[in-house]
Tab-separated table of C-alpha atoms in Angstrom:
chain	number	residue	atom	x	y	z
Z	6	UNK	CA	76.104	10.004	9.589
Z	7	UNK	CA	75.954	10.206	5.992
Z	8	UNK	CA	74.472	6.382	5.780
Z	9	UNK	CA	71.698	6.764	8.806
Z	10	UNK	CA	70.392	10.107	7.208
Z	11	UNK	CA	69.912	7.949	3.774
Z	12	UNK	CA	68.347	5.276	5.794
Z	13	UNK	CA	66.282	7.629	7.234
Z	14	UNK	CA	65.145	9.123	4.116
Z	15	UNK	CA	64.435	5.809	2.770
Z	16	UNK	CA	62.381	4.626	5.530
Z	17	UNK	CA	60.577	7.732	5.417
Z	18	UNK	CA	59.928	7.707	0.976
Z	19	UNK	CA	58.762	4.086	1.744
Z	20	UNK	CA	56.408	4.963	4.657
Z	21	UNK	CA	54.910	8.189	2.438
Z	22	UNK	CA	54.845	5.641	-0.700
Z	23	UNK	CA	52.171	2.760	1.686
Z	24	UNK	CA	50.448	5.679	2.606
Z	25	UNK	CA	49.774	7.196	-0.784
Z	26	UNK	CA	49.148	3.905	-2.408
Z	27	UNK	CA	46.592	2.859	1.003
Z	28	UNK	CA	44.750	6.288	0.014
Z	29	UNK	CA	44.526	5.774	-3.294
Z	30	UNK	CA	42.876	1.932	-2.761
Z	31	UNK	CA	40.344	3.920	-0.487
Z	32	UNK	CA	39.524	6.135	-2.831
Z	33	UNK	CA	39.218	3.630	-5.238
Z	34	UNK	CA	37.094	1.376	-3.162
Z	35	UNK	CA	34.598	4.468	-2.328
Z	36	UNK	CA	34.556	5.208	-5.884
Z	37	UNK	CA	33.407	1.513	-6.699
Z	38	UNK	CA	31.155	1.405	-4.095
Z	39	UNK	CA	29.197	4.817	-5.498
Z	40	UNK	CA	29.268	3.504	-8.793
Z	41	UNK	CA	27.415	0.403	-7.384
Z	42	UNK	CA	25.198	2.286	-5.602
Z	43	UNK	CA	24.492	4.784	-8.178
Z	44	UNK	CA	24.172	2.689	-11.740
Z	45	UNK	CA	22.858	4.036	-15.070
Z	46	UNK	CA	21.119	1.234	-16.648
Z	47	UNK	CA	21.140	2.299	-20.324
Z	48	UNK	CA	19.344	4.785	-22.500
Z	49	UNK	CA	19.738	7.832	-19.766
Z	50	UNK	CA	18.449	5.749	-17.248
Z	51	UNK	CA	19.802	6.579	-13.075
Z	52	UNK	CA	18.880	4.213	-10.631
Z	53	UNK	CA	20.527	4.429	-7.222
Z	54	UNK	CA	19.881	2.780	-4.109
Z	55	UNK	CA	20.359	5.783	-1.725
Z	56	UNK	CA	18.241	8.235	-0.703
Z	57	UNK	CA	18.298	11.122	-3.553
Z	58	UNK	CA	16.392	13.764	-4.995
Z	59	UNK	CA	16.899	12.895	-9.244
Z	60	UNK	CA	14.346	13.873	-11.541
Z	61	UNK	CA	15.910	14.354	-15.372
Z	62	UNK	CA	16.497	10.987	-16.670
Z	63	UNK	CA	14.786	9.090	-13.956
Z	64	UNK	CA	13.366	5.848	-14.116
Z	65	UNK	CA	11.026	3.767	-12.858
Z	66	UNK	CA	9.752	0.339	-12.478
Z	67	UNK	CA	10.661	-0.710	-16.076
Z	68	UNK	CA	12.771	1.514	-18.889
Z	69	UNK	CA	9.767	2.800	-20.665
Z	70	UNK	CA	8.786	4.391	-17.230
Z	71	UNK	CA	11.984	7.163	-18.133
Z	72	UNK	CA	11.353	10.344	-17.041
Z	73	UNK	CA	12.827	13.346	-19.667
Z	74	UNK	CA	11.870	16.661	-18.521
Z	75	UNK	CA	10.926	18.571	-15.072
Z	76	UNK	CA	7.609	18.608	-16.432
Z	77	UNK	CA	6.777	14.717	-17.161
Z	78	UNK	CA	8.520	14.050	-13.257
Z	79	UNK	CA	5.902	16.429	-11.717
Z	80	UNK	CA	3.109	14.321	-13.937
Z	81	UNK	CA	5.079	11.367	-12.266
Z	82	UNK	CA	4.497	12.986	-8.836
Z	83	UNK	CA	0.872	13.403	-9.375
Z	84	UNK	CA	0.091	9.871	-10.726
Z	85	UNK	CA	1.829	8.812	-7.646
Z	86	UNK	CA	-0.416	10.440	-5.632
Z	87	UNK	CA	-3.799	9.308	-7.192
Z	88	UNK	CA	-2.072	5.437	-7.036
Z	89	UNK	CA	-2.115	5.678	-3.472
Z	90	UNK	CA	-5.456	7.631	-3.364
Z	91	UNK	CA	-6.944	4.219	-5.500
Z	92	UNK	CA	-5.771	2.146	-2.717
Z	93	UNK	CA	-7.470	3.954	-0.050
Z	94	UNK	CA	-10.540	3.853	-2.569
Z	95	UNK	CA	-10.376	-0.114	-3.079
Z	96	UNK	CA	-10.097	-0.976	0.530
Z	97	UNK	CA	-13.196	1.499	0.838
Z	98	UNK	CA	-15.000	-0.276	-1.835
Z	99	UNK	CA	-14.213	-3.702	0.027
Z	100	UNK	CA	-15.895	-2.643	3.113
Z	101	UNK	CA	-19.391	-0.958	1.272
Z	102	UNK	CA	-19.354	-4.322	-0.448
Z	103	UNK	CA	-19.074	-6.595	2.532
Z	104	UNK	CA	-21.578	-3.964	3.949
Z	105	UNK	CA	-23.876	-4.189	1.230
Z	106	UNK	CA	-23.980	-8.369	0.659
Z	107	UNK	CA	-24.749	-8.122	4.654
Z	108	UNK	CA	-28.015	-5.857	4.169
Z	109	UNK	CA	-29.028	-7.773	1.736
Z	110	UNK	CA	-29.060	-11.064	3.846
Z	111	UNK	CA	-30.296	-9.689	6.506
Z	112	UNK	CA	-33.549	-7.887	4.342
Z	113	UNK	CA	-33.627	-11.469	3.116
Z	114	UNK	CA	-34.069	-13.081	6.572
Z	115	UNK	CA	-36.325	-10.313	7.763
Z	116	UNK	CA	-38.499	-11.028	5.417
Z	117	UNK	CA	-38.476	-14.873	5.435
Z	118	UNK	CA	-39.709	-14.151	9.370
Z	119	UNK	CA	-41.813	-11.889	8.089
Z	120	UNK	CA	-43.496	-14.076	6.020
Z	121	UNK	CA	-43.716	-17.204	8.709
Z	122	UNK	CA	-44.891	-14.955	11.087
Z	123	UNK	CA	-48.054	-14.274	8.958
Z	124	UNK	CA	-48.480	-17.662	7.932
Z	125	UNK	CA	-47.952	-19.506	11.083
Z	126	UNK	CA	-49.112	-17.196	13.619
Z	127	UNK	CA	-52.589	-18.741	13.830
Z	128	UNK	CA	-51.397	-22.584	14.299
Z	129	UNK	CA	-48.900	-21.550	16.952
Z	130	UNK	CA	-50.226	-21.374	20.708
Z	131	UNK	CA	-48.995	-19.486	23.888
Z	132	UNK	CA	-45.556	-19.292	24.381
Z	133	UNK	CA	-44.191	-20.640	21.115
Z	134	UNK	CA	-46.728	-17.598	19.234
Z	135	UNK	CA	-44.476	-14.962	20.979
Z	136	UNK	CA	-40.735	-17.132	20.036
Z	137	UNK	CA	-42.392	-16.961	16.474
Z	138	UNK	CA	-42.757	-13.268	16.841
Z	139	UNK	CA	-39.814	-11.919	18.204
Z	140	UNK	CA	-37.217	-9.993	15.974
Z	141	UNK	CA	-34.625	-12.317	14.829
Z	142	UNK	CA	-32.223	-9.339	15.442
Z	143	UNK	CA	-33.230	-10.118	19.729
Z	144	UNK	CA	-32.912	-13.592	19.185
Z	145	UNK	CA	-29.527	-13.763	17.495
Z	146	UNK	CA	-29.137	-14.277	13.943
Z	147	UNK	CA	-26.916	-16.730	12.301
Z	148	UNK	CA	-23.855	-16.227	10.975
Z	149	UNK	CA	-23.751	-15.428	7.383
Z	150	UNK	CA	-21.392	-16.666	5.268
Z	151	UNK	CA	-21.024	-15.356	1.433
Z	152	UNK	CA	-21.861	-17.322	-1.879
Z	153	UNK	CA	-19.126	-17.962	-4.042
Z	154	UNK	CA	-20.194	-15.319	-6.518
Z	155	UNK	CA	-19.949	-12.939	-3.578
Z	156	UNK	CA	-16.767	-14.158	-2.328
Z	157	UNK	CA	-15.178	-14.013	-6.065
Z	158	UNK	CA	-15.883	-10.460	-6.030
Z	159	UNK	CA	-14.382	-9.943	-2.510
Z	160	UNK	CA	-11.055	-11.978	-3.753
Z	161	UNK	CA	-11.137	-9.774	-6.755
Z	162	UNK	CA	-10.808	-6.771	-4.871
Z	163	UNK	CA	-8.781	-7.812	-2.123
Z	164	UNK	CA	-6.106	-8.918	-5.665
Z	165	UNK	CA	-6.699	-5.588	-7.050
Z	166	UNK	CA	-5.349	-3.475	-3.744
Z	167	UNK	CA	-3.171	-6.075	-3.041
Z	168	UNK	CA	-0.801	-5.726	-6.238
Z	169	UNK	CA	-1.568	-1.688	-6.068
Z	170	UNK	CA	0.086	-1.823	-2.947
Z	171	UNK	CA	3.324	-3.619	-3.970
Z	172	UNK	CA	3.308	-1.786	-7.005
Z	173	UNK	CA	3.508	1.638	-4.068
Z	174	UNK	CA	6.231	-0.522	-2.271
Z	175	UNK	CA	8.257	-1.104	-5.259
Z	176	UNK	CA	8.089	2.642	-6.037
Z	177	UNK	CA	9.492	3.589	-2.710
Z	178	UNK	CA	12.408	1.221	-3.142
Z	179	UNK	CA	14.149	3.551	-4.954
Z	180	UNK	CA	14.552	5.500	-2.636
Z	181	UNK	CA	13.673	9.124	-4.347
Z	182	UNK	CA	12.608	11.774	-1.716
Z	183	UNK	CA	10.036	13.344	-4.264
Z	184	UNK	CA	8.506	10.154	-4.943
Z	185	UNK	CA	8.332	8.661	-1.217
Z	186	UNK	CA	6.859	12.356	-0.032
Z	187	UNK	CA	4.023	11.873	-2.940
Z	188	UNK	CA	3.100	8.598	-1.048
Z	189	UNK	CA	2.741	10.104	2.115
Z	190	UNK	CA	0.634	12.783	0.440
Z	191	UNK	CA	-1.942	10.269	-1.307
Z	192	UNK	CA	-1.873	8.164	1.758
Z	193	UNK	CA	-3.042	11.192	3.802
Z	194	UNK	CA	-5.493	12.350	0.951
Z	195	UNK	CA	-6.878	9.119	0.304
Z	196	UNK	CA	-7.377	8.906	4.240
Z	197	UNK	CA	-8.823	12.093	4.304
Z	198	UNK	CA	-11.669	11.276	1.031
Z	199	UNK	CA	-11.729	7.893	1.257
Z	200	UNK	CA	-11.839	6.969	5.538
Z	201	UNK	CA	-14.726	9.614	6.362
Z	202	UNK	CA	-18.062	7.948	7.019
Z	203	UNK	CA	-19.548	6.912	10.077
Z	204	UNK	CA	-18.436	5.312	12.790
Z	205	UNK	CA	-20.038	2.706	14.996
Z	206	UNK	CA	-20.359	3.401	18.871
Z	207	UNK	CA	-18.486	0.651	19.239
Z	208	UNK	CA	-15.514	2.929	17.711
Z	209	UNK	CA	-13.686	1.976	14.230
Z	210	UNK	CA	-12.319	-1.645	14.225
Z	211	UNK	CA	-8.601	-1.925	13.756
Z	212	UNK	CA	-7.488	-3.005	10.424
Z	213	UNK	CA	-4.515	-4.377	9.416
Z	214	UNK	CA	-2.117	-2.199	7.014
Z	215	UNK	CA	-1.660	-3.973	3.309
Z	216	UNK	CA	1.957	-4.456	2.826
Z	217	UNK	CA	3.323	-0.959	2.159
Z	218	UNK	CA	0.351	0.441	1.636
């Protein structure tokens, strides 16, 4: 009896010992995993790649983008908010420029029919007199296709709201709720200032979201 009750309480020492020693590689395994997860990257700076709410000590994009006090994050919060705002505003601008290039040709064309139908009115007869006549609007105008001066200005923008956007997307990959619920604000106020004009009977034409933006 004596030698099964020390068995016993061998078997037993052994079995708490595995499952001490399997806790303790758990714990060490979650603890490596957090401090993967969570790193600070030198000179005060906490970057994590889970959702959290830091503020003190902060950092963003590069380490000279460190935030210090309460007081510089909520100037952080702001100019997040206008950077979305000034993407709303280039794409804007993009469409009041394609807008504008397309009056101009077509005050262009008016008034090179216009001017043949002054000239050439009296030397045309009958049924070509009326052709020559008739609004180039009713008889379908041709397409119109931009110079390259115009389309360098159209690529510039489209570059400039294209790396505004990534620099917004980049932002949000860190994954701080202040800073992801200061895009959805500047998204919705640059909607707001930015989207309200008129709108064509035809109703607005879908657009295609910028990456992230």
């Amino acid at each position: 009896m004596d030698m099964g009750s020390t068995t016993m309480s061998m078997a037993a020492s052994s079995t708490m010992a595995m499952d001490m020693a399997s806790t303790a590689t758990t714990a060490a395994a979650s603890a490596t995993t957090t401090a993967a997860m969570e790193m600070d990257m030198g000179g005060g700076c906490k970057i994590s790649m889970l959702w959290n709410w830091n503020t003190v000590d902060s950092c963003f994009i590069a380490s000279s983008w460190h935030i210090t006090s309460e007081g510089m994050f909520a100037g952080c919060c702001v100019g997040v908010i206008l950077l979305v705002m000034s993407l709303e505003f280039l794409r804007r601008l993009g469409k009041e420029y394609d807008r504008f290039i397309l009056r101009q040709h077509t005050r262009h064309q008016a008034s090179i029919i216009s001017t043949n139908s002054e000239t050439g009115s009296s030397a045309v007869a009958g049924k070509d007199a009326t052709i020559a006549c008739t609004p180039q609007s009713s008889r379908g105008m041709a397409p119109f296709r931009p110079n390259i001066f115009q389309q360098m200005i159209r690529a510039s923008l489209h570059m400039v709201s294209f790396t505004v956007a990534y620099f917004v997307m980049l932002l949000a990959m860190y994954y701080n709720g202040y800073i992801i619920i200061c895009i959805i604000i500047g998204a919705w106020l640059g909607s707001f200032v930015f989207s309200w004009e008129t709108v064509d009977l035809g109703g607005p034409k879908e657009e295609i979201t910028v990456c992230c933006g």
